[in-house]
Amino acid sequence: MGGGADASGEPGGSARGRVRTTTKQRGRMSATKARALVELAPRYALGDAAASPLGTWLDRSFGRRAPRLLDVGTGTGEATVAWARAHPDQDVVAVELHRPGLARLLAGIDAAELDNVRVHEGDARDLLAGAGPGDLSAVRVLFPDPWPKRRHWPRRLVDGAFVARVADVLAPGGVLQVATDWAPYAEQVRAVLAAERRLGSPSAARPDRPVTAYEAAARAAGRPVVDLVTHRL
């Protein structure tokens, strides 16, 4: 599943008192994946530029100014690669915490010879905190951790505060898309999107992306997938 919310993997995350919104980094690292991180991260990673405004940081990293697409929680990376391929005139920023997934994403970017993707291992909310109005043209969150137990619902990434921050930084007409296979989470997302007055009415949409490995597993288990899309007014 996606996420990309909390780089620390500890309760409270990187900010004191923060509610943890993602699971710990996990998964075994093969030698091939470890090598991909070492060899490819210097080329494609954003690095540590937390002191810079996001727009300036991205201009420097990509070497150009273009519409920016933020992909939060990339899984194994196939959807991110497809997004970048489909929009060569735009730049994709991919945020992920799961290091084996990051390694696969880096390998996929390199194999596709894409110059319009950068990856960031960290907290998506921290990245958004450095963004200014209009810095992003689209934000996509694919299958964030659903935290299915009711007592854990406050840990979900896509809440009112997250949506409000996305609305702060989306350009007019910009898109926010959230996909989940967990029905209660889909209803929560629909409600917080509808409550944000700077966004249009959320609607279900056919995804313009490949079926990810996680999505295929969800469908095989009989869990319907919901894609909700809204636009910045």
mmCIF file of C-alpha atoms in Angstrom:
data_model
loop_
_atom_site.group_PDB
_atom_site.id
_atom_site.type_symbol
_atom_site.label_atom_id
_atom_site.label_comp_id
_atom_site.label_asym_id
_atom_site.label_seq_id
_atom_site.Cartn_x
_atom_site.Cartn_y
_atom_site.Cartn_z
ATOM 1 C CA MET A 1 0.000 0.000 0.000
ATOM 2 C CA GLY A 2 1.023 3.591 -0.344
ATOM 3 C CA GLY A 3 1.406 6.276 2.302
ATOM 4 C CA GLY A 4 4.690 8.115 2.514
ATOM 5 C CA ALA A 5 3.566 10.010 5.585
ATOM 6 C CA ASP A 6 6.118 9.483 8.327
ATOM 7 C CA ALA A 7 9.787 8.820 7.727
ATOM 8 C CA SER A 8 10.633 8.018 11.314
ATOM 9 C CA GLY A 9 8.517 4.917 11.794
ATOM 10 C CA GLU A 10 8.056 5.947 15.431
ATOM 11 C CA PRO A 11 4.988 7.230 17.225
ATOM 12 C CA GLY A 12 4.825 10.958 16.731
ATOM 13 C CA GLY A 13 6.898 10.860 13.544
ATOM 14 C CA SER A 14 9.380 13.565 12.726
ATOM 15 C CA ALA A 15 7.394 16.257 14.505
ATOM 16 C CA ARG A 16 6.903 16.164 18.256
ATOM 17 C CA GLY A 17 3.388 15.089 19.178
ATOM 18 C CA ARG A 18 2.427 14.044 15.642
ATOM 19 C CA VAL A 19 0.022 11.127 15.296
ATOM 20 C CA ARG A 20 1.733 8.339 13.402
ATOM 21 C CA THR A 21 0.056 7.846 10.022
ATOM 22 C CA THR A 22 2.038 5.064 8.428
ATOM 23 C CA THR A 23 3.621 1.760 9.235
ATOM 24 C CA LYS A 24 7.310 1.229 9.825
ATOM 25 C CA GLN A 25 9.625 0.827 6.886
ATOM 26 C CA ARG A 26 9.740 -2.883 6.238
ATOM 27 C CA GLY A 27 10.706 -5.481 3.687
ATOM 28 C CA ARG A 28 13.941 -7.281 3.001
ATOM 29 C CA MET A 29 16.522 -5.624 0.800
ATOM 30 C CA SER A 30 18.101 -7.876 -1.790
ATOM 31 C CA ALA A 31 21.622 -7.127 -2.965
ATOM 32 C CA THR A 32 20.193 -5.890 -6.271
ATOM 33 C CA LYS A 33 17.837 -3.459 -4.551
ATOM 34 C CA ALA A 34 20.518 -2.235 -2.178
ATOM 35 C CA ARG A 35 22.774 -1.605 -5.163
ATOM 36 C CA ALA A 36 19.997 0.328 -6.919
ATOM 37 C CA LEU A 37 19.690 2.633 -3.900
ATOM 38 C CA VAL A 38 23.421 3.254 -3.762
ATOM 39 C CA GLU A 39 23.921 3.744 -7.492
ATOM 40 C CA LEU A 40 20.706 5.468 -8.571
ATOM 41 C CA ALA A 41 19.654 7.585 -5.586
ATOM 42 C CA PRO A 42 22.368 10.205 -6.216
ATOM 43 C CA ARG A 43 20.917 10.749 -9.680
ATOM 44 C CA TYR A 44 17.200 10.733 -8.933
ATOM 45 C CA ALA A 45 16.783 11.590 -5.235
ATOM 46 C CA LEU A 46 15.801 15.101 -4.207
ATOM 47 C CA GLY A 47 18.204 15.009 -1.295
ATOM 48 C CA ASP A 48 17.971 17.177 1.798
ATOM 49 C CA ALA A 49 16.911 20.705 0.934
ATOM 50 C CA ALA A 50 14.359 21.210 3.677
ATOM 51 C CA ALA A 51 15.431 24.820 4.147
ATOM 52 C CA SER A 52 14.536 25.711 0.562
ATOM 53 C CA PRO A 53 11.046 26.565 -0.639
ATOM 54 C CA LEU A 54 9.751 23.537 -2.530
ATOM 55 C CA GLY A 55 9.429 25.370 -5.846
ATOM 56 C CA THR A 56 13.052 26.543 -5.738
ATOM 57 C CA TRP A 57 14.210 23.098 -4.652
ATOM 58 C CA LEU A 58 12.439 21.437 -7.589
ATOM 59 C CA ASP A 59 13.616 24.021 -10.123
ATOM 60 C CA ARG A 60 17.171 23.266 -9.057
ATOM 61 C CA SER A 61 16.730 19.493 -9.085
ATOM 62 C CA PHE A 62 14.961 19.227 -12.444
ATOM 63 C CA GLY A 63 16.879 22.051 -14.087
ATOM 64 C CA ARG A 64 13.692 23.569 -15.463
ATOM 65 C CA ARG A 65 10.355 25.015 -14.413
ATOM 66 C CA ALA A 66 7.375 22.849 -15.401
ATOM 67 C CA PRO A 67 4.056 21.719 -13.891
ATOM 68 C CA ARG A 68 4.759 19.391 -10.944
ATOM 69 C CA LEU A 69 2.912 16.192 -10.051
ATOM 70 C CA LEU A 70 3.235 14.764 -6.529
ATOM 71 C CA ASP A 71 2.860 10.986 -6.184
ATOM 72 C CA VAL A 72 2.442 10.011 -2.528
ATOM 73 C CA GLY A 73 3.071 6.338 -1.823
ATOM 74 C CA THR A 74 4.492 4.716 -4.948
ATOM 75 C CA GLY A 75 4.394 1.027 -4.053
ATOM 76 C CA THR A 76 6.571 -0.829 -6.547
ATOM 77 C CA GLY A 77 6.710 2.187 -8.823
ATOM 78 C CA GLU A 78 4.934 1.086 -11.995
ATOM 79 C CA ALA A 79 2.201 3.707 -11.686
ATOM 80 C CA THR A 80 4.760 6.460 -11.093
ATOM 81 C CA VAL A 81 6.766 5.458 -14.152
ATOM 82 C CA ALA A 82 3.602 5.389 -16.262
ATOM 83 C CA TRP A 83 2.596 8.844 -15.000
ATOM 84 C CA ALA A 84 5.967 10.316 -15.917
ATOM 85 C CA ARG A 85 5.950 8.636 -19.333
ATOM 86 C CA ALA A 86 2.486 10.006 -20.064
ATOM 87 C CA HIS A 87 3.535 13.565 -19.145
ATOM 88 C CA PRO A 88 7.068 14.215 -20.417
ATOM 89 C CA ASP A 89 6.412 17.960 -20.285
ATOM 90 C CA GLN A 90 5.717 17.759 -16.536
ATOM 91 C CA ASP A 91 7.819 16.722 -13.547
ATOM 92 C CA VAL A 92 6.878 13.964 -11.107
ATOM 93 C CA VAL A 93 7.941 13.992 -7.458
ATOM 94 C CA ALA A 94 7.522 10.537 -5.906
ATOM 95 C CA VAL A 95 7.361 10.176 -2.107
ATOM 96 C CA GLU A 96 7.806 6.743 -0.531
ATOM 97 C CA LEU A 97 9.044 5.285 2.768
ATOM 98 C CA HIS A 98 9.363 1.595 1.965
ATOM 99 C CA ARG A 99 13.006 1.242 0.923
ATOM 100 C CA PRO A 100 12.629 -1.912 -1.195
ATOM 101 C CA GLY A 101 9.826 -0.122 -3.040
ATOM 102 C CA LEU A 102 12.060 2.899 -3.514
ATOM 103 C CA ALA A 103 14.740 0.655 -4.973
ATOM 104 C CA ARG A 104 12.310 -0.837 -7.476
ATOM 105 C CA LEU A 105 11.062 2.628 -8.391
ATOM 106 C CA LEU A 106 14.602 3.868 -8.971
ATOM 107 C CA ALA A 107 15.348 0.857 -11.172
ATOM 108 C CA GLY A 108 12.148 1.465 -13.128
ATOM 109 C CA ILE A 109 12.940 5.142 -13.666
ATOM 110 C CA ASP A 110 16.432 4.281 -14.850
ATOM 111 C CA ALA A 111 15.262 1.504 -17.178
ATOM 112 C CA ALA A 112 12.722 3.856 -18.746
ATOM 113 C CA GLU A 113 15.397 6.564 -19.073
ATOM 114 C CA LEU A 114 13.130 9.163 -17.499
ATOM 115 C CA ASP A 115 14.513 12.588 -16.687
ATOM 116 C CA ASN A 116 11.272 13.991 -15.273
ATOM 117 C CA VAL A 117 11.063 11.994 -12.012
ATOM 118 C CA ARG A 118 12.680 12.649 -8.642
ATOM 119 C CA VAL A 119 12.175 10.534 -5.534
ATOM 120 C CA HIS A 120 11.974 11.584 -1.912
ATOM 121 C CA GLU A 121 12.254 9.261 1.062
ATOM 122 C CA GLY A 122 10.395 11.161 3.740
ATOM 123 C CA ASP A 123 7.155 12.575 5.030
ATOM 124 C CA ALA A 124 4.764 13.853 2.373
ATOM 125 C CA ARG A 125 3.354 16.392 4.827
ATOM 126 C CA ASP A 126 6.811 17.829 5.457
ATOM 127 C CA LEU A 127 7.308 18.174 1.708
ATOM 128 C CA LEU A 128 3.956 19.932 1.375
ATOM 129 C CA ALA A 129 4.846 22.240 4.273
ATOM 130 C CA GLY A 130 7.570 23.769 2.120
ATOM 131 C CA ALA A 131 5.317 24.311 -0.888
ATOM 132 C CA GLY A 132 3.783 27.617 -1.907
ATOM 133 C CA PRO A 133 0.532 28.457 -3.725
ATOM 134 C CA GLY A 134 0.514 26.967 -7.213
ATOM 135 C CA ASP A 135 3.648 24.856 -6.740
ATOM 136 C CA LEU A 136 1.800 21.659 -7.656
ATOM 137 C CA SER A 137 -0.500 20.803 -10.558
ATOM 138 C CA ALA A 138 -1.605 17.434 -9.195
ATOM 139 C CA VAL A 139 -1.370 15.358 -6.034
ATOM 140 C CA ARG A 140 -2.072 11.636 -6.145
ATOM 141 C CA VAL A 141 -2.330 9.321 -3.138
ATOM 142 C CA LEU A 142 -2.628 5.671 -4.117
ATOM 143 C CA PHE A 143 -3.706 3.219 -1.434
ATOM 144 C CA PRO A 144 -2.537 4.922 1.766
ATOM 145 C CA ASP A 145 -2.509 2.746 4.873
ATOM 146 C CA PRO A 146 -6.223 2.335 5.739
ATOM 147 C CA TRP A 147 -5.628 1.793 9.470
ATOM 148 C CA PRO A 148 -8.756 -0.398 9.534
ATOM 149 C CA LYS A 149 -9.257 -0.533 13.316
ATOM 150 C CA ARG A 150 -11.557 2.287 14.391
ATOM 151 C CA ARG A 151 -9.258 3.434 17.197
ATOM 152 C CA HIS A 152 -6.527 3.950 14.603
ATOM 153 C CA TRP A 153 -8.576 6.091 12.206
ATOM 154 C CA PRO A 154 -6.914 9.330 13.426
ATOM 155 C CA ARG A 155 -3.662 7.969 11.985
ATOM 156 C CA ARG A 156 -4.949 8.037 8.415
ATOM 157 C CA LEU A 157 -3.042 10.348 6.121
ATOM 158 C CA VAL A 158 -5.915 11.828 4.137
ATOM 159 C CA ASP A 159 -7.766 13.922 6.706
ATOM 160 C CA GLY A 160 -9.052 17.478 6.776
ATOM 161 C CA ALA A 161 -5.641 18.991 7.554
ATOM 162 C CA PHE A 162 -3.942 17.122 4.722
ATOM 163 C CA VAL A 163 -6.624 18.085 2.201
ATOM 164 C CA ALA A 164 -6.518 21.730 3.311
ATOM 165 C CA ARG A 165 -2.761 21.818 2.824
ATOM 166 C CA VAL A 166 -3.086 20.305 -0.646
ATOM 167 C CA ALA A 167 -5.678 22.964 -1.486
ATOM 168 C CA ASP A 168 -3.178 25.612 -0.309
ATOM 169 C CA VAL A 169 -0.563 24.562 -2.859
ATOM 170 C CA LEU A 170 -2.520 23.289 -5.873
ATOM 171 C CA ALA A 171 -2.641 25.565 -8.895
ATOM 172 C CA PRO A 172 -6.134 26.583 -10.088
ATOM 173 C CA GLY A 173 -7.590 23.598 -11.903
ATOM 174 C CA GLY A 174 -5.077 21.303 -10.216
ATOM 175 C CA VAL A 175 -6.127 17.754 -9.373
ATOM 176 C CA LEU A 176 -6.217 15.778 -6.136
ATOM 177 C CA GLN A 177 -6.784 12.036 -6.564
ATOM 178 C CA VAL A 178 -7.055 9.435 -3.803
ATOM 179 C CA ALA A 179 -7.460 5.688 -4.345
ATOM 180 C CA THR A 180 -8.365 3.208 -1.634
ATOM 181 C CA ASP A 181 -9.783 -0.296 -1.401
ATOM 182 C CA TRP A 182 -11.141 0.249 2.125
ATOM 183 C CA ALA A 183 -14.780 1.355 2.088
ATOM 184 C CA PRO A 184 -14.804 3.285 5.425
ATOM 185 C CA TYR A 185 -11.688 5.166 4.347
ATOM 186 C CA ALA A 186 -13.283 5.986 1.005
ATOM 187 C CA GLU A 187 -16.241 7.522 2.821
ATOM 188 C CA GLN A 188 -13.928 9.535 5.068
ATOM 189 C CA VAL A 189 -11.991 10.809 2.047
ATOM 190 C CA ARG A 190 -15.194 11.723 0.246
ATOM 191 C CA ALA A 191 -16.372 13.672 3.299
ATOM 192 C CA VAL A 192 -13.157 15.658 3.824
ATOM 193 C CA LEU A 193 -12.922 16.487 0.116
ATOM 194 C CA ALA A 194 -16.512 17.723 0.090
ATOM 195 C CA ALA A 195 -15.871 19.861 3.177
ATOM 196 C CA GLU A 196 -12.959 21.762 1.567
ATOM 197 C CA ARG A 197 -14.594 24.750 -0.133
ATOM 198 C CA ARG A 198 -11.605 25.452 -2.357
ATOM 199 C CA LEU A 199 -12.086 22.105 -4.076
ATOM 200 C CA GLY A 200 -14.810 21.018 -6.454
ATOM 201 C CA SER A 201 -17.240 18.223 -5.662
ATOM 202 C CA PRO A 202 -15.386 14.902 -5.501
ATOM 203 C CA SER A 203 -16.322 12.297 -8.075
ATOM 204 C CA ALA A 204 -15.419 8.698 -8.738
ATOM 205 C CA ALA A 205 -13.221 8.299 -11.788
ATOM 206 C CA ARG A 206 -11.688 5.607 -13.919
ATOM 207 C CA PRO A 207 -7.988 5.618 -13.052
ATOM 208 C CA ASP A 208 -5.589 6.693 -15.785
ATOM 209 C CA ARG A 209 -2.897 4.434 -14.392
ATOM 210 C CA PRO A 210 -1.870 0.782 -14.546
ATOM 211 C CA VAL A 211 -3.319 -1.666 -12.055
ATOM 212 C CA THR A 212 -0.733 -1.800 -9.282
ATOM 213 C CA ALA A 213 0.301 -5.013 -7.530
ATOM 214 C CA TYR A 214 -1.490 -3.879 -4.377
ATOM 215 C CA GLU A 215 -4.648 -3.043 -6.312
ATOM 216 C CA ALA A 216 -4.622 -6.442 -8.028
ATOM 217 C CA ALA A 217 -4.347 -8.154 -4.639
ATOM 218 C CA ALA A 218 -7.223 -6.055 -3.273
ATOM 219 C CA ARG A 219 -9.453 -6.950 -6.202
ATOM 220 C CA ALA A 220 -8.543 -10.623 -5.887
ATOM 221 C CA ALA A 221 -9.611 -10.443 -2.237
ATOM 222 C CA GLY A 222 -12.962 -8.967 -3.285
ATOM 223 C CA ARG A 223 -12.320 -5.415 -2.090
ATOM 224 C CA PRO A 224 -13.621 -2.847 -4.595
ATOM 225 C CA VAL A 225 -11.263 -0.008 -5.415
ATOM 226 C CA VAL A 226 -12.527 3.582 -5.240
ATOM 227 C CA ASP A 227 -10.741 6.443 -7.029
ATOM 228 C CA LEU A 228 -11.921 9.884 -5.906
ATOM 229 C CA VAL A 229 -10.928 12.977 -7.882
ATOM 230 C CA THR A 230 -11.430 16.669 -7.227
ATOM 231 C CA HIS A 231 -10.101 19.927 -8.707
ATOM 232 C CA ARG A 232 -8.839 23.161 -7.210
ATOM 233 C CA LEU A 233 -11.355 25.923 -7.866
#
